Tab-separated table of C-alpha atoms and ligand atoms in Angstrom:
chain	number	residue	atom	x	y	z
A	18	MET	CA	-22.196	13.214	49.192
A	19	ASN	CA	-24.484	12.993	52.192
A	20	ASN	CA	-27.453	15.399	52.395
A	21	SER	CA	-26.647	16.183	56.006
A	22	ASN	CA	-23.121	17.371	55.137
A	23	PRO	CA	-22.723	21.055	55.963
A	24	ILE	CA	-22.841	24.032	53.635
A	25	GLY	CA	-19.472	25.808	53.729
A	26	ILE	CA	-19.465	29.599	53.759
A	27	PHE	CA	-16.431	31.823	53.663
A	28	ASP	CA	-15.811	35.524	53.891
A	29	SER	CA	-12.828	37.773	54.451
A	30	GLY	CA	-14.076	38.261	58.008
A	31	ILE	CA	-17.327	38.800	59.827
A	32	GLY	CA	-19.427	40.364	57.066
A	33	GLY	CA	-20.502	37.007	55.632
A	34	LEU	CA	-22.601	36.524	58.732
A	35	THR	CA	-25.247	38.616	56.962
A	36	VAL	CA	-25.427	35.727	54.472
A	37	VAL	CA	-25.604	33.189	57.330
A	38	LYS	CA	-28.547	35.175	58.674
A	39	SER	CA	-30.372	34.954	55.331
A	40	LEU	CA	-29.714	31.192	55.080
A	41	ASP	CA	-30.791	30.788	58.669
A	42	SER	CA	-34.294	31.936	57.868
A	43	SER	CA	-34.718	30.107	54.538
A	44	LEU	CA	-32.736	26.878	55.217
A	45	ALA	CA	-32.802	26.595	59.002
A	46	ASN	CA	-32.258	22.815	59.012
A	47	GLU	CA	-28.963	22.998	57.102
A	48	ASN	CA	-25.688	22.537	58.970
A	49	ILE	CA	-23.251	25.375	58.342
A	50	ILE	CA	-19.489	25.689	58.599
A	51	TYR	CA	-18.341	29.297	58.405
A	52	PHE	CA	-14.800	30.471	57.876
A	53	GLY	CA	-13.903	34.149	58.362
A	54	ASP	CA	-10.385	35.118	57.337
A	55	THR	CA	-10.084	37.712	60.100
A	56	ALA	CA	-6.269	37.635	59.982
A	57	ARG	CA	-6.189	38.871	56.369
A	58	VAL	CA	-9.294	41.083	56.116
A	59	PRO	CA	-9.897	43.296	54.134
A	60	TYR	CA	-9.873	41.592	50.736
A	61	GLY	CA	-11.451	44.649	49.115
A	62	SER	CA	-8.180	46.566	48.850
A	63	LYS	CA	-6.019	43.613	47.715
A	64	SER	CA	-4.856	42.594	44.226
A	65	ASN	CA	-6.772	40.036	42.174
A	66	SER	CA	-4.011	37.432	42.458
A	67	THR	CA	-3.953	37.722	46.259
A	68	VAL	CA	-7.754	37.458	46.506
A	69	ILE	CA	-7.710	34.333	44.285
A	70	GLU	CA	-4.955	32.723	46.357
A	71	TYR	CA	-6.705	33.460	49.668
A	72	SER	CA	-10.079	32.299	48.323
A	73	LYS	CA	-8.624	28.955	47.210
A	74	GLN	CA	-7.131	28.420	50.658
A	75	ASP	CA	-10.444	29.319	52.316
A	76	ALA	CA	-12.339	26.911	50.030
A	77	LYS	CA	-9.841	24.084	50.660
A	78	PHE	CA	-10.256	24.551	54.387
A	79	LEU	CA	-14.040	24.167	54.020
A	80	LEU	CA	-13.587	21.107	51.792
A	81	SER	CA	-11.447	19.535	54.518
A	82	LYS	CA	-14.639	19.714	56.638
A	83	ASN	CA	-16.615	17.739	54.028
A	84	VAL	CA	-18.928	20.517	52.938
A	85	LYS	CA	-21.447	19.710	50.191
A	86	MET	CA	-21.324	23.151	48.626
A	87	ILE	CA	-19.420	26.403	49.028
A	88	VAL	CA	-21.014	29.814	49.342
A	89	VAL	CA	-18.627	32.667	48.660
A	90	ALA	CA	-20.251	35.256	50.908
A	91	CYS	CA	-17.570	37.850	50.225
A	92	ASN	CA	-18.547	40.022	47.246
A	93	THR	CA	-14.903	40.856	46.542
A	94	ALA	CA	-13.973	37.158	46.374
A	95	SER	CA	-17.135	36.454	44.337
A	96	SER	CA	-16.138	39.197	41.855
A	97	ILE	CA	-12.591	37.982	41.393
A	98	ALA	CA	-12.214	34.313	42.344
A	99	LEU	CA	-15.508	32.569	41.545
A	100	GLU	CA	-14.476	31.187	38.165
A	101	SER	CA	-11.138	29.903	39.511
A	102	LEU	CA	-12.921	28.157	42.384
A	103	ARG	CA	-15.478	26.582	40.057
A	104	LYS	CA	-12.676	25.305	37.815
A	105	GLU	CA	-10.686	23.876	40.689
A	106	PHE	CA	-13.411	22.251	42.805
A	107	GLU	CA	-16.094	19.778	41.835
A	108	ILE	CA	-18.764	20.724	44.371
A	109	PRO	CA	-21.182	23.601	43.609
A	110	VAL	CA	-19.813	27.074	44.335
A	111	VAL	CA	-22.320	29.920	44.678
A	112	GLY	CA	-21.269	33.575	44.675
A	113	MET	CA	-23.055	36.844	45.330
A	114	ILE	CA	-22.815	38.665	42.002
A	115	ASP	CA	-25.260	36.887	39.671
A	116	PRO	CA	-28.022	36.500	42.292
A	117	GLY	CA	-27.697	40.197	43.241
A	118	ALA	CA	-27.721	41.271	39.580
A	119	LYS	CA	-30.788	39.136	38.776
A	120	ALA	CA	-32.717	40.543	41.741
A	121	ALA	CA	-31.833	44.112	40.691
A	122	ILE	CA	-33.014	43.535	37.102
A	123	MET	CA	-36.325	42.224	38.453
A	124	ALA	CA	-36.685	45.287	40.701
A	125	THR	CA	-35.764	48.191	38.420
A	126	LYS	CA	-38.413	50.093	36.488
A	127	ASN	CA	-36.357	52.963	35.054
A	128	LYS	CA	-33.358	50.704	34.247
A	129	LYS	CA	-30.987	52.862	36.294
A	130	ILE	CA	-29.196	50.660	38.807
A	131	GLY	CA	-26.582	51.742	41.332
A	132	VAL	CA	-23.967	49.393	42.775
A	133	ILE	CA	-21.921	50.015	45.908
A	134	GLY	CA	-19.059	47.769	46.981
A	135	THR	CA	-15.366	47.592	47.849
A	136	GLU	CA	-12.655	49.138	45.631
A	137	ALA	CA	-11.909	45.685	44.188
A	138	THR	CA	-15.538	44.784	43.413
A	139	VAL	CA	-16.133	48.141	41.729
A	140	SER	CA	-12.875	48.257	39.772
A	141	ASN	CA	-13.425	44.707	38.476
A	142	LYS	CA	-16.893	45.792	37.202
A	143	ALA	CA	-18.301	42.459	38.315
A	144	TYR	CA	-21.841	43.746	38.852
A	145	SER	CA	-21.824	45.932	35.702
A	146	ASN	CA	-20.819	42.965	33.581
A	147	ALA	CA	-23.406	40.674	35.174
A	148	LEU	CA	-26.177	43.277	34.818
A	149	LEU	CA	-25.352	44.117	31.210
A	150	LYS	CA	-25.185	40.432	30.323
A	151	LEU	CA	-28.766	40.082	31.546
A	152	ASP	CA	-30.003	43.294	29.914
A	153	ASP	CA	-27.731	45.491	27.808
A	154	SER	CA	-30.111	48.458	28.001
A	155	ILE	CA	-29.467	48.904	31.748
A	156	ASN	CA	-27.557	51.985	32.952
A	157	VAL	CA	-25.212	51.031	35.775
A	158	PHE	CA	-23.579	53.477	38.183
A	159	GLU	CA	-20.938	52.026	40.512
A	160	LYS	CA	-19.351	53.573	43.578
A	161	ALA	CA	-16.760	52.172	45.984
A	162	CYS	CA	-17.639	52.884	49.629
A	163	PRO	CA	-14.664	51.461	51.594
A	164	LEU	CA	-15.409	53.294	54.855
A	165	PHE	CA	-18.730	51.484	55.229
A	166	VAL	CA	-16.877	48.292	56.258
A	167	PRO	CA	-15.197	49.650	59.436
A	168	LEU	CA	-18.355	51.623	60.312
A	169	ALA	CA	-20.415	48.421	60.197
A	170	GLU	CA	-17.784	46.580	62.252
A	171	GLU	CA	-17.916	49.337	64.871
A	172	GLY	CA	-21.678	48.975	65.008
A	173	TRP	CA	-22.140	52.634	64.001
A	174	THR	CA	-25.382	51.802	62.268
A	175	ASP	CA	-27.063	55.157	62.902
A	176	HIS	CA	-24.131	57.337	63.966
A	177	LYS	CA	-23.988	60.863	62.543
A	178	ALA	CA	-20.537	60.131	61.060
A	179	THR	CA	-22.081	57.250	59.104
A	180	ILE	CA	-24.832	59.526	57.789
A	181	LEU	CA	-22.286	62.145	56.652
A	182	ILE	CA	-20.119	59.549	54.929
A	183	ALA	CA	-23.160	57.979	53.258
A	184	GLU	CA	-24.238	61.416	51.991
A	185	GLU	CA	-20.814	61.930	50.466
A	186	TYR	CA	-20.610	58.470	48.881
A	187	LEU	CA	-24.159	58.336	47.579
A	188	SER	CA	-24.533	61.881	46.206
A	189	GLU	CA	-23.506	60.958	42.632
A	190	LEU	CA	-25.856	57.978	42.543
A	191	LYS	CA	-28.684	60.211	43.777
A	192	LYS	CA	-28.049	62.657	40.926
A	193	GLU	CA	-28.333	59.812	38.417
A	194	LYS	CA	-31.866	59.090	39.692
A	195	ILE	CA	-31.301	55.373	40.195
A	196	ASP	CA	-34.382	53.452	41.358
A	197	THR	CA	-32.475	50.340	42.534
A	198	LEU	CA	-29.262	50.033	44.553
A	199	ILE	CA	-27.280	46.811	44.967
A	200	LEU	CA	-25.624	46.478	48.384
A	201	GLY	CA	-22.602	44.767	46.812
A	202	CYS	CA	-20.632	44.073	49.967
A	203	THR	CA	-21.289	41.759	52.899
A	204	HIS	CA	-21.237	44.586	55.435
A	205	TYR	CA	-23.638	47.017	53.806
A	206	PRO	CA	-26.914	45.341	54.851
A	207	ILE	CA	-25.892	46.242	58.406
A	208	LEU	CA	-26.013	49.932	57.416
A	209	ARG	CA	-29.235	49.435	55.476
A	210	ASN	CA	-31.278	52.018	57.413
A	211	VAL	CA	-28.782	54.836	56.911
A	212	ILE	CA	-28.261	53.941	53.247
A	213	GLN	CA	-32.027	53.884	52.640
A	214	GLU	CA	-32.505	57.203	54.444
A	215	VAL	CA	-29.763	58.925	52.441
A	216	ILE	CA	-30.480	57.475	48.979
A	217	GLY	CA	-34.239	58.020	49.406
A	218	LYS	CA	-37.240	55.857	50.247
A	219	ASN	CA	-38.152	55.413	46.576
A	220	VAL	CA	-34.916	53.515	45.811
A	221	GLN	CA	-35.161	49.762	46.244
A	222	LEU	CA	-32.183	48.210	48.054
A	223	ILE	CA	-30.996	44.786	46.905
A	224	ASP	CA	-29.222	42.610	49.444
A	225	SER	CA	-27.085	40.198	47.416
A	226	GLY	CA	-26.828	37.842	50.399
A	227	SER	CA	-30.552	37.219	50.594
A	228	ALA	CA	-30.778	36.960	46.788
A	229	ALA	CA	-27.993	34.338	46.951
A	230	SER	CA	-29.775	32.274	49.582
A	231	VAL	CA	-32.579	31.675	47.070
A	232	GLU	CA	-29.942	30.407	44.610
A	233	VAL	CA	-28.369	28.184	47.289
A	234	GLU	CA	-31.733	26.556	47.912
A	235	ALA	CA	-32.293	26.027	44.170
A	236	TYR	CA	-28.827	24.470	43.781
A	237	LEU	CA	-29.382	22.082	46.674
A	238	ALA	CA	-32.832	21.093	45.424
A	239	GLY	CA	-31.588	20.717	41.821
A	240	ARG	CA	-28.842	18.321	42.907
A	241	GLY	CA	-30.997	16.488	45.420
A	242	ILE	CA	-28.707	17.384	48.319
A	243	LYS	CA	-31.077	19.392	50.530
A	244	ASN	CA	-30.973	18.370	54.162
A	245	THR	CA	-34.196	16.493	54.907
A	246	SER	CA	-33.859	16.625	58.696
A	247	ASN	CA	-36.587	18.347	60.715
A	248	ASN	CA	-34.057	19.544	63.277
A	249	ILE	CA	-32.462	22.981	63.382
A	250	GLY	CA	-28.990	22.770	61.788
A	251	THR	CA	-25.741	23.223	63.680
A	252	HIS	CA	-23.368	26.125	63.027
A	253	GLN	CA	-19.603	25.926	63.444
A	254	TYR	CA	-17.461	29.027	63.210
A	255	TYR	CA	-13.759	29.225	62.353
A	256	VAL	CA	-11.579	32.309	62.044
A	257	SER	CA	-7.901	32.897	61.319
A	258	ASP	CA	-7.475	35.462	64.127
A	259	VAL	CA	-9.055	37.006	67.249
A	260	PRO	CA	-11.992	34.629	67.864
A	261	LYS	CA	-13.167	36.646	70.874
A	262	LYS	CA	-13.872	39.772	68.825
A	263	PHE	CA	-15.542	37.669	66.102
A	264	LYS	CA	-17.823	36.105	68.711
A	265	GLN	CA	-18.890	39.505	70.069
A	266	ILE	CA	-19.602	40.984	66.647
A	267	ALA	CA	-21.248	37.758	65.437
A	268	GLU	CA	-23.657	37.778	68.341
A	269	ARG	CA	-24.588	41.375	67.552
A	270	PHE	CA	-25.018	40.621	63.804
A	271	LEU	CA	-26.997	37.423	64.246
A	272	GLY	CA	-28.952	38.585	67.269
A	273	ARG	CA	-28.274	35.348	69.142
A	274	GLU	CA	-25.602	33.576	71.100
A	275	VAL	CA	-22.666	31.933	69.305
A	276	ASP	CA	-21.349	29.009	71.362
A	277	HIS	CA	-17.760	28.753	70.349
A	278	VAL	CA	-15.458	30.225	67.718
A	279	ASN	CA	-12.447	28.130	66.691
A	280	LYS	CA	-9.178	29.710	65.648
A	281	ILE	CA	-7.219	28.067	62.873
A	282	ASP	CA	-3.576	28.786	62.233
A	283	LEU	CA	-2.835	30.780	59.080
A	284	GLU	CA	0.226	28.676	58.335
A	285	GLU	CA	-1.959	25.547	58.457
A	286	LEU	CA	-4.489	27.161	56.154
A	287	LYS	CA	-1.783	27.785	53.557
A	288	ILE	CA	-0.836	24.110	53.302
A	289	ILE	CA	-4.220	22.335	53.433
B	266	DGL	N1	-16.341	40.877	52.550
B	266	DGL	C1	-15.949	41.996	51.738
B	266	DGL	C2	-16.938	42.130	50.568
B	266	DGL	O1	-18.082	41.697	50.640
B	266	DGL	C3	-15.887	43.289	52.533
B	266	DGL	C4	-14.718	43.344	53.485
B	266	DGL	C5	-13.373	43.227	52.777
B	266	DGL	O2	-12.942	44.169	52.074
B	266	DGL	O3	-12.765	42.175	52.913
B	266	DGL	O4	-16.591	42.648	49.549
């Protein structure tokens, strides 16, 4: 494995770009290949077997591009498919759940942690299990917030509809007096300001994506496969549908221009 090989990142769509943004600031010299499964998003309302099947196809696509590690940016895929991917593939596979849980344990003082995510992430109790494994005296309160995904995609980051929906979703967690809230979905960091406003300034928000980028760096260093180049890394983007829309949203998310977005055929993806 060559140190200059890219890091492969996949998500169900555009949300994983929040993870790219975190890696961009901590590991700017790494080359990145991103795959967003925009034809089959959302994963958060699909069955476990479907999410595992899609995740394996996404990972195989990245492997066909000679990636040196895989980052599962999608929290839903991380909750459900991580173990299957680690069993099937030899290269390191990093997910969002353990890094997010570790960061939350470090942050909490009253041991009351809230978790928000997709229906699938919440019903699989991925974060609860990870948190309780680290500290069984933690109280965890989970809430699925599915409408946050389309609101983030629309760019309604401070719209009054977003505030109303956040008030509805977060009211139970507020009552529980959590002091830490895990943003357990790729899209939620985009709505960070509204979420912080509604849950209260005293609650610490944990962005699993930025927690995971610390783990990515540790993995690369531990295996001696960090890119040693002094140049800024290249980014290549692939999606399974509508590259034009991905490009527009990606530029808004990343705050910079994205040269080209390649479309790959879903039928091809299934047989890699
Ligand atoms: N990427 C998904 C996640 O982080 C959110 C969008 C979806 O449901 O696919 O859970």
